Coordinates of C-alpha atoms and ligand atoms in Angstrom, one line a residue:
M1191 CA 67.5 -16.8 170.0
T1192 CA 65.1 -17.7 172.5
E1193 CA 64.8 -21.4 171.6
A1194 CA 68.3 -22.1 172.3
K1195 CA 68.5 -25.5 174.1
T1196 CA 71.9 -26.7 173.6
I1197 CA 75.2 -24.4 173.9
L1198 CA 78.7 -25.7 172.8
V1199 CA 81.1 -23.8 175.1
T1200 CA 84.8 -24.0 174.1
G1201 CA 87.4 -23.5 176.6
G1202 CA 84.9 -24.7 179.5
A1203 CA 87.5 -26.0 181.8
G1204 CA 89.2 -22.6 182.2
F1205 CA 88.5 -19.6 184.2
I1206 CA 85.9 -18.0 182.5
G1207 CA 84.3 -20.9 180.4
S1208 CA 83.7 -22.4 183.8
A1209 CA 81.9 -19.6 185.2
V1210 CA 79.7 -19.4 182.0
I1211 CA 79.0 -23.1 182.3
R1212 CA 78.3 -23.0 186.1
H1213 CA 75.9 -20.2 185.0
L1214 CA 74.0 -21.9 182.4
I1215 CA 73.3 -25.0 184.3
A1216 CA 72.3 -23.1 187.5
D1217 CA 70.4 -20.1 186.1
T1218 CA 69.1 -21.3 182.6
D1219 CA 67.5 -24.8 181.2
A1220 CA 70.1 -24.8 178.4
S1221 CA 72.1 -28.1 178.0
V1222 CA 76.0 -27.6 177.8
V1223 CA 78.7 -29.4 175.8
N1224 CA 82.0 -28.5 177.2
L1225 CA 84.9 -28.8 174.4
D1226 CA 88.2 -28.5 176.0
M1227 CA 91.4 -30.0 175.3
L1228 CA 92.6 -29.6 178.9
T1229 CA 96.0 -27.5 178.5
Y1230 CA 97.9 -26.5 181.8
A1231 CA 95.2 -24.0 182.3
A1232 CA 92.2 -26.1 182.5
N1233 CA 90.7 -27.9 185.7
L1234 CA 87.9 -30.2 185.6
E1235 CA 87.5 -29.9 189.4
T1236 CA 86.3 -26.3 188.6
L1237 CA 83.2 -27.8 187.1
A1238 CA 82.4 -30.2 190.2
S1239 CA 79.4 -28.4 191.1
V1240 CA 77.5 -29.1 187.5
S1241 CA 79.4 -32.2 186.2
G1242 CA 76.4 -34.4 187.6
S1243 CA 74.0 -32.7 185.8
E1244 CA 72.3 -34.5 183.1
R1245 CA 72.3 -31.4 180.9
Y1246 CA 76.1 -31.1 181.2
S1247 CA 78.6 -33.2 179.0
F1248 CA 82.4 -33.1 178.4
E1249 CA 84.3 -33.7 175.1
R1250 CA 88.2 -33.5 175.4
V1251 CA 88.8 -32.1 171.8
D1252 CA 91.6 -29.9 170.6
I1253 CA 89.8 -27.0 168.4
R1254 CA 92.4 -27.4 165.9
D1255 CA 91.1 -31.0 165.1
A1256 CA 88.8 -30.3 162.3
T1257 CA 87.5 -34.1 162.1
E1258 CA 86.9 -34.1 166.0
V1259 CA 85.4 -30.6 166.1
A1260 CA 83.1 -31.8 163.1
R1261 CA 82.1 -34.9 165.0
V1262 CA 81.0 -32.8 168.3
F1263 CA 78.8 -30.6 166.1
S1264 CA 77.1 -33.5 164.4
Q1265 CA 76.8 -35.6 167.5
H1266 CA 75.4 -32.7 170.0
Q1267 CA 73.5 -30.4 167.3
P1268 CA 74.1 -27.3 169.1
D1269 CA 72.1 -24.3 168.9
A1270 CA 74.7 -21.8 169.6
V1271 CA 78.7 -21.8 170.2
M1272 CA 80.2 -19.9 173.0
H1273 CA 83.9 -19.8 171.9
L1274 CA 86.3 -19.4 174.8
A1275 CA 89.0 -21.7 174.2
A1276 CA 92.4 -19.8 174.0
E1277 CA 95.8 -19.3 175.3
S1278 CA 95.0 -16.6 177.5
H1279 CA 98.5 -15.4 179.5
V1280 CA 100.1 -12.4 177.8
D1281 CA 103.5 -13.3 179.7
R1282 CA 103.6 -16.8 178.1
S1283 CA 102.7 -15.2 174.7
I1284 CA 106.0 -13.4 175.1
D1285 CA 107.8 -16.5 176.0
G1286 CA 106.3 -18.5 173.3
P1287 CA 104.0 -17.1 170.6
D1288 CA 103.4 -20.5 168.8
D1289 CA 100.6 -21.9 170.7
F1290 CA 98.9 -18.7 170.7
I1291 CA 99.1 -18.5 166.8
Q1292 CA 98.0 -22.1 166.7
T1293 CA 95.1 -22.3 168.9
N1294 CA 93.8 -18.8 169.0
I1295 CA 94.0 -18.1 165.5
V1296 CA 94.1 -21.6 163.4
G1297 CA 91.9 -23.0 166.0
T1298 CA 89.2 -20.2 165.7
Y1299 CA 89.4 -20.8 161.7
V1300 CA 88.7 -24.5 162.4
L1301 CA 85.7 -23.7 164.5
L1302 CA 84.2 -21.3 162.2
E1303 CA 84.5 -23.7 159.2
A1304 CA 82.9 -26.7 161.3
A1305 CA 80.2 -24.0 162.3
R1306 CA 79.7 -23.0 158.7
A1307 CA 79.5 -26.5 157.4
Y1308 CA 77.2 -27.8 160.0
R1309 CA 74.6 -24.6 160.2
E1310 CA 74.5 -25.3 156.2
G1311 CA 72.9 -28.6 157.1
L1312 CA 70.2 -26.9 159.3
T1313 CA 66.9 -25.9 158.2
G1314 CA 64.2 -23.1 158.8
G1315 CA 64.2 -21.9 162.4
A1316 CA 67.2 -23.7 163.7
R1317 CA 69.4 -22.3 160.9
D1318 CA 68.2 -18.7 161.4
A1319 CA 68.4 -19.0 165.2
F1320 CA 72.1 -20.3 165.3
R1321 CA 74.8 -18.2 166.8
F1322 CA 78.5 -18.3 167.0
H1323 CA 79.5 -16.0 169.9
H1324 CA 83.3 -15.0 170.1
I1325 CA 84.8 -14.2 173.4
S1326 CA 87.5 -11.7 173.0
T1327 CA 89.5 -9.2 175.1
D1328 CA 89.9 -5.3 175.3
E1329 CA 93.5 -5.8 174.7
V1330 CA 92.9 -5.8 170.8
F1331 CA 92.3 -2.1 171.1
G1332 CA 95.9 -1.4 172.4
S1333 CA 97.0 0.8 175.3
L1334 CA 95.2 3.9 176.5
G1335 CA 97.0 7.1 177.9
D1336 CA 95.7 8.7 181.1
E1337 CA 92.1 9.8 179.2
G1338 CA 89.6 8.0 177.2
M1339 CA 87.9 4.5 177.1
F1340 CA 87.7 1.9 174.5
T1341 CA 84.1 1.7 172.8
E1342 CA 83.1 -0.6 170.1
E1343 CA 84.4 1.8 167.3
T1344 CA 87.9 2.0 168.9
R1345 CA 90.5 1.1 166.3
Y1346 CA 92.3 -2.2 166.6
D1347 CA 95.9 -1.8 167.6
P1348 CA 96.9 -5.0 169.5
R1349 CA 100.5 -4.8 170.6
S1350 CA 101.4 -8.4 172.4
P1351 CA 101.6 -11.6 170.6
Y1352 CA 98.4 -12.5 172.6
S1353 CA 96.5 -9.5 171.8
A1354 CA 97.5 -9.9 167.9
S1355 CA 96.2 -13.3 168.0
K1356 CA 93.0 -12.2 169.6
A1357 CA 92.4 -9.4 167.2
A1358 CA 93.3 -11.9 164.2
S1359 CA 90.6 -14.1 165.4
D1360 CA 88.1 -11.4 165.9
H1361 CA 88.7 -10.3 162.3
L1362 CA 88.3 -13.9 161.3
V1363 CA 84.8 -14.2 163.2
R1364 CA 83.7 -10.9 161.5
A1365 CA 84.7 -12.3 158.1
W1366 CA 82.9 -15.3 158.3
G1367 CA 79.7 -13.1 159.3
E1368 CA 80.3 -11.0 156.3
T1369 CA 81.1 -13.5 153.6
Y1370 CA 79.3 -16.6 154.5
G1371 CA 76.5 -15.4 156.4
L1372 CA 77.3 -17.1 159.6
P1373 CA 75.4 -15.3 162.5
V1374 CA 78.0 -14.3 164.7
V1375 CA 78.3 -12.0 167.5
L1376 CA 81.3 -10.6 169.4
S1377 CA 82.2 -9.3 173.0
N1378 CA 85.3 -7.7 174.1
C1379 CA 85.9 -7.5 178.0
S1380 CA 88.6 -6.3 180.5
N1381 CA 90.4 -7.9 183.2
N1382 CA 88.4 -10.7 185.0
Y1383 CA 88.9 -11.8 188.6
G1384 CA 87.3 -14.1 190.9
P1385 CA 87.5 -17.7 192.0
Y1386 CA 89.5 -20.5 190.0
H1387 CA 91.7 -18.0 188.6
F1388 CA 95.0 -19.7 187.5
P1389 CA 97.7 -18.3 189.7
E1390 CA 99.7 -17.1 186.9
K1391 CA 97.4 -13.8 186.6
L1392 CA 98.2 -11.0 189.1
I1393 CA 95.4 -11.2 191.7
P1394 CA 95.5 -14.9 192.5
L1395 CA 99.4 -14.9 192.1
M1396 CA 99.6 -12.0 194.8
I1397 CA 97.2 -13.7 197.0
I1398 CA 99.3 -17.0 197.1
K1399 CA 102.6 -15.2 197.3
G1400 CA 101.3 -12.9 200.1
L1401 CA 100.0 -15.9 202.0
A1402 CA 103.5 -17.7 201.4
G1403 CA 105.7 -14.6 202.8
E1404 CA 107.2 -14.1 199.4
A1405 CA 108.0 -11.0 197.2
L1406 CA 105.2 -9.4 195.4
P1407 CA 106.8 -8.7 192.0
V1408 CA 104.9 -5.8 190.7
Y1409 CA 106.0 -5.0 187.1
G1410 CA 107.6 -1.5 186.3
T1411 CA 106.4 1.4 188.4
G1412 CA 103.1 -0.4 189.3
E1413 CA 101.1 2.5 187.6
N1414 CA 99.7 0.5 184.7
V1415 CA 95.8 0.5 185.1
R1416 CA 93.5 -2.4 184.6
D1417 CA 89.7 -2.3 184.7
W1418 CA 88.8 -5.3 186.6
L1419 CA 85.3 -7.1 186.3
Y1420 CA 84.4 -10.1 188.9
V1421 CA 84.1 -13.2 186.6
E1422 CA 80.2 -14.2 187.4
D1423 CA 79.3 -10.5 186.3
H1424 CA 81.1 -11.4 182.9
A1425 CA 79.4 -14.8 182.8
R1426 CA 75.9 -13.3 182.9
A1427 CA 76.9 -10.6 180.4
L1428 CA 78.3 -13.6 177.9
W1429 CA 75.1 -15.4 178.2
L1430 CA 73.1 -11.9 177.4
V1431 CA 75.5 -11.4 174.6
C1432 CA 74.8 -14.8 173.2
S1433 CA 71.0 -15.0 173.6
R1434 CA 70.2 -11.4 172.9
G1435 CA 73.0 -9.8 171.1
Q1436 CA 72.4 -8.5 167.4
V1437 CA 74.0 -10.5 164.7
G1438 CA 77.2 -9.0 163.4
E1439 CA 77.3 -6.8 166.4
S1440 CA 80.0 -6.6 169.2
Y1441 CA 79.4 -5.6 173.0
N1442 CA 82.3 -4.0 175.1
I1443 CA 82.2 -5.6 178.6
G1444 CA 83.7 -4.0 181.6
G1445 CA 83.4 -3.3 185.4
K1446 CA 84.1 0.3 185.7
N1447 CA 86.9 -0.4 188.1
E1448 CA 90.1 1.3 187.1
V1449 CA 92.9 0.7 189.5
Q1450 CA 96.7 0.9 189.3
N1451 CA 98.3 -2.5 189.7
V1452 CA 100.1 -1.3 192.9
E1453 CA 96.8 -0.3 194.3
V1454 CA 95.3 -3.6 193.5
V1455 CA 98.2 -5.4 195.2
R1456 CA 98.3 -3.0 198.2
R1457 CA 94.4 -3.9 198.9
L1458 CA 95.2 -7.7 198.5
C1459 CA 97.9 -7.3 201.3
Q1460 CA 95.3 -5.4 203.3
H1461 CA 92.6 -8.1 203.0
L1462 CA 95.0 -10.8 203.7
D1463 CA 96.4 -9.0 207.0
Q1464 CA 92.8 -8.7 208.4
M1465 CA 91.8 -12.3 207.4
T1466 CA 95.3 -14.1 208.3
P1467 CA 97.8 -11.8 209.9
R1468 CA 101.5 -12.5 209.4
V1469 CA 102.8 -14.4 212.3
D1470 CA 105.4 -11.4 213.1
G1471 CA 102.4 -8.9 212.7
K1472 CA 103.9 -7.0 209.9
P1473 CA 101.9 -5.6 207.0
R1474 CA 102.1 -7.7 203.9
E1475 CA 102.9 -4.4 202.1
D1476 CA 106.5 -5.0 203.0
Q1477 CA 106.5 -7.7 200.6
I1478 CA 105.9 -5.7 197.5
S1479 CA 108.9 -5.7 195.1
F1480 CA 109.2 -3.8 191.9
V1481 CA 110.6 -5.9 189.1
T1482 CA 111.7 -5.4 185.6
D1483 CA 108.8 -4.3 183.6
R1484 CA 106.8 -6.5 181.0
P1485 CA 108.0 -6.1 177.4
G1486 CA 105.5 -3.7 175.4
H1487 CA 103.4 -3.4 178.5
D1488 CA 100.0 -1.8 178.0
F1489 CA 99.6 1.0 180.1
R1490 CA 95.9 1.5 180.7
Y1491 CA 92.9 -0.3 179.6
A1492 CA 89.2 1.2 180.2
I1493 CA 86.2 -0.3 178.7
D1494 CA 82.8 1.8 177.7
A1495 CA 80.2 -0.7 178.6
S1496 CA 77.3 1.5 177.8
K1497 CA 76.2 -0.4 174.8
A1498 CA 75.9 -3.5 176.6
E1499 CA 74.0 -2.1 179.6
R1500 CA 71.6 -0.1 177.2
E1501 CA 70.7 -2.9 174.6
L1502 CA 71.2 -6.1 176.7
G1503 CA 70.1 -4.6 180.2
W1504 CA 73.6 -6.0 181.8
T1505 CA 75.1 -4.3 184.8
P1506 CA 77.9 -5.6 186.9
L1507 CA 76.3 -6.7 190.4
E1508 CA 80.0 -6.9 192.1
T1509 CA 81.7 -3.7 193.4
F1510 CA 85.7 -4.0 193.3
E1511 CA 85.7 -4.1 197.0
S1512 CA 83.2 -6.8 197.5
G1513 CA 84.4 -8.9 194.7
L1514 CA 88.2 -8.6 195.7
E1515 CA 87.4 -9.6 199.5
K1516 CA 85.3 -12.6 198.2
T1517 CA 88.0 -13.5 195.9
V1518 CA 90.7 -13.5 198.8
R1519 CA 88.3 -15.3 201.0
W1520 CA 87.7 -18.1 198.4
Y1521 CA 91.7 -18.5 197.9
L1522 CA 91.9 -19.0 201.6
D1523 CA 89.3 -21.4 201.9
N1524 CA 90.0 -23.3 198.4
E1525 CA 93.6 -24.2 198.9
D1526 CA 93.1 -28.1 197.8
W1527 CA 92.1 -26.4 194.5
W1528 CA 95.3 -24.2 193.9
R1529 CA 98.0 -26.1 195.9
P1530 CA 98.1 -28.9 193.4
I1531 CA 98.6 -26.5 190.3
L1532 CA 101.8 -25.2 192.3
D1533 CA 103.1 -28.5 192.8
G1534 CA 102.7 -29.6 189.1
K1535 CA 101.9 -27.0 186.5
Y1536 CA 103.2 -23.7 187.7
A1537 CA 105.3 -22.7 190.7
G1538 CA 105.0 -18.9 190.7
Q1539 CA 108.2 -18.1 188.6
R1540 CA 108.5 -14.9 186.7
L1541 CA 107.3 -15.6 183.0
G1542 CA 107.4 -13.1 180.0
V1543 CA 110.6 -11.2 180.5
G1544 CA 111.4 -11.7 176.9
G1545 CA 114.9 -12.1 175.2
Ligands
NAD1883 P1 91.9 -20.0 180.7 O1 93.3 -19.8 180.2 O2 91.6 -20.1 182.0 O3 91.3 -21.3 179.9 C1 91.5 -21.5 178.7 C2 90.7 -22.5 178.2 O4 90.7 -23.1 176.8 C3 91.2 -23.8 179.1 O5 90.5 -24.8 179.8 C4 92.1 -24.5 178.0 O6 92.3 -26.1 178.2 C5 91.3 -24.5 176.6 N1 91.9 -24.6 175.6 C6 93.0 -24.0 175.3 N2 93.7 -24.1 174.1 C7 92.8 -25.2 173.4 C8 92.6 -25.9 172.4 N3 93.5 -25.5 171.4 N4 91.4 -26.7 172.1 C9 90.7 -26.7 173.2 N5 90.7 -26.1 174.3 C10 91.8 -25.4 174.4 O7 91.4 -18.5 179.8 P2 90.3 -17.6 180.6 O8 91.1 -16.5 181.2 O9 89.2 -18.5 181.0 O10 89.8 -16.8 179.1 C11 88.8 -17.5 178.3 C12 88.6 -16.7 177.0 O11 88.3 -15.1 177.4 C13 89.8 -16.3 176.0 O12 89.3 -16.5 174.9 C14 90.4 -15.1 176.6 O13 91.0 -14.7 175.4 C15 89.2 -14.3 177.0 N6 89.1 -13.0 177.9 C16 89.6 -13.5 179.1 C17 89.9 -12.4 180.1 C18 90.6 -12.6 181.3 O14 90.6 -11.6 181.9 N7 90.9 -13.9 181.7 C19 89.4 -11.0 179.7 C20 88.7 -11.1 178.5 C21 88.7 -12.0 177.4
TDX1884 O1 103.2 -10.6 188.6 C1 102.9 -9.9 187.9 N1 103.0 -8.6 188.1 C2 102.3 -7.6 187.4 O2 102.7 -6.5 188.0 C3 101.7 -10.3 186.9 C4 101.4 -11.5 186.5 C5 101.3 -9.2 186.2 N2 101.4 -7.8 186.6 C6 100.8 -6.7 186.2 C7 100.7 -6.8 184.4 C8 99.5 -6.1 184.1 O3 99.4 -4.7 184.1 O4 99.5 -6.8 186.3 C9 98.6 -6.6 185.1 C10 97.6 -7.8 185.1 O5 98.4 -8.8 184.4 P1 97.7 -10.4 184.1 O6 96.8 -10.6 185.2 O7 98.7 -10.9 183.6 O8 96.5 -9.8 182.9 P2 96.7 -8.8 181.6 O9 98.1 -9.1 181.0 O10 96.1 -7.5 181.9 O11 95.7 -9.7 180.8 C11 94.5 -10.3 181.3 O12 93.3 -9.4 180.9 C12 92.7 -9.3 179.8 C13 94.1 -11.7 180.9 O13 95.2 -12.4 181.2 C14 93.9 -11.6 179.6 O14 93.4 -13.1 178.9 C15 92.8 -10.8 179.1 O15 92.2 -10.9 177.7

């Protein structure tokens, strides 16, 4: 798909979608249509650096609204869809799975049907070049023990309402590829971190609580392992998957940064202590508090990204050390971005303890 000109990005007002849009506007000549219904997780200020571009437009639309989604396809005539819109927080899926089923499964179905109908109306090169790229997670593969890594061949084994809904949407996307010939590509990525991350997720929550002198709630023993990837490295990978990936294929994306949760929190504390020491001079590690575990807490994720490296020439540029330091610095410098979230949408309370 070398001729792609207009990219329909769903969920572009979220954490990863906004990084994709900033990358597309800054580093390619593509035009971007951002389709987002603006849930609690969205923030249009995240797009301030690109919203003035004539190559950017915004549509406030729910992906479950078939009429509106069809209108957006017809009006903007996209060459590709990068589908990121989703409910994304595992803890919220434990407290209330319904939105996850509706948006992640039904919404993806609505989008697939709209893409199929729209592509039927295209001719020649445009029809062949059209792509539907589904952005998914490594959580669809389940939980690893101490050894091994997820590859593209790993059997699906989702264990939370969130990961089950993402697995279902992956299956729908593949089915639309096989059955209707929709040119689909998929990617499954590990944990992202970086600027503009909603403070319900581990890293931004610990930075903000660390600054406030509050307890840092580490679930269970803190020995669970996540494989961290800087969000801008993911955004570059996603554009490579969309523009160069083979139709029908999926690509695992990961940062080769496996770290235990408690170690992530310790490193964040050390960065904060260096950049802005506590008034009493004590280390923020003292604030770490081990709390009741997440129900069904996956033990370990680790991604083998060699296919994306080999076939797409992608490699992460950020190390975990440099990325974490940049991230802490960003939260220190951008309180005007996250403070209103704490005051309105989410105040940092524990989520997902289950019934
Ligand atoms: P996010 O929660 O920050 O953003 C999601 C965006 O989708 C928000 O802007 C929200 O308004 C929008 N949205 C939600 N429901 C919608 C609907 N019904 N219609 C239209 N828009 C809707 O999520 P994120 O962390 O940026 O994740 C983006 C995608 O990447 C998701 O599909 C997620 O599953 C996947 N993913 C995330 C990670 C991660 O570490 N965050 C890792 C791998 C994959
Ligand atoms: O307060 C906390 N304490 C804690 O110990 C929080 C919020 C989390 N945790 C643990 C749970 C996980 O083991 O930290 C780890 C990371 O938690 P999250 O930030 O909630 O991410 P995770 O559940 O791993 O899922 C993320 O990565 C994969 C994204 O939210 C998903 O959208 C993505 O698919």
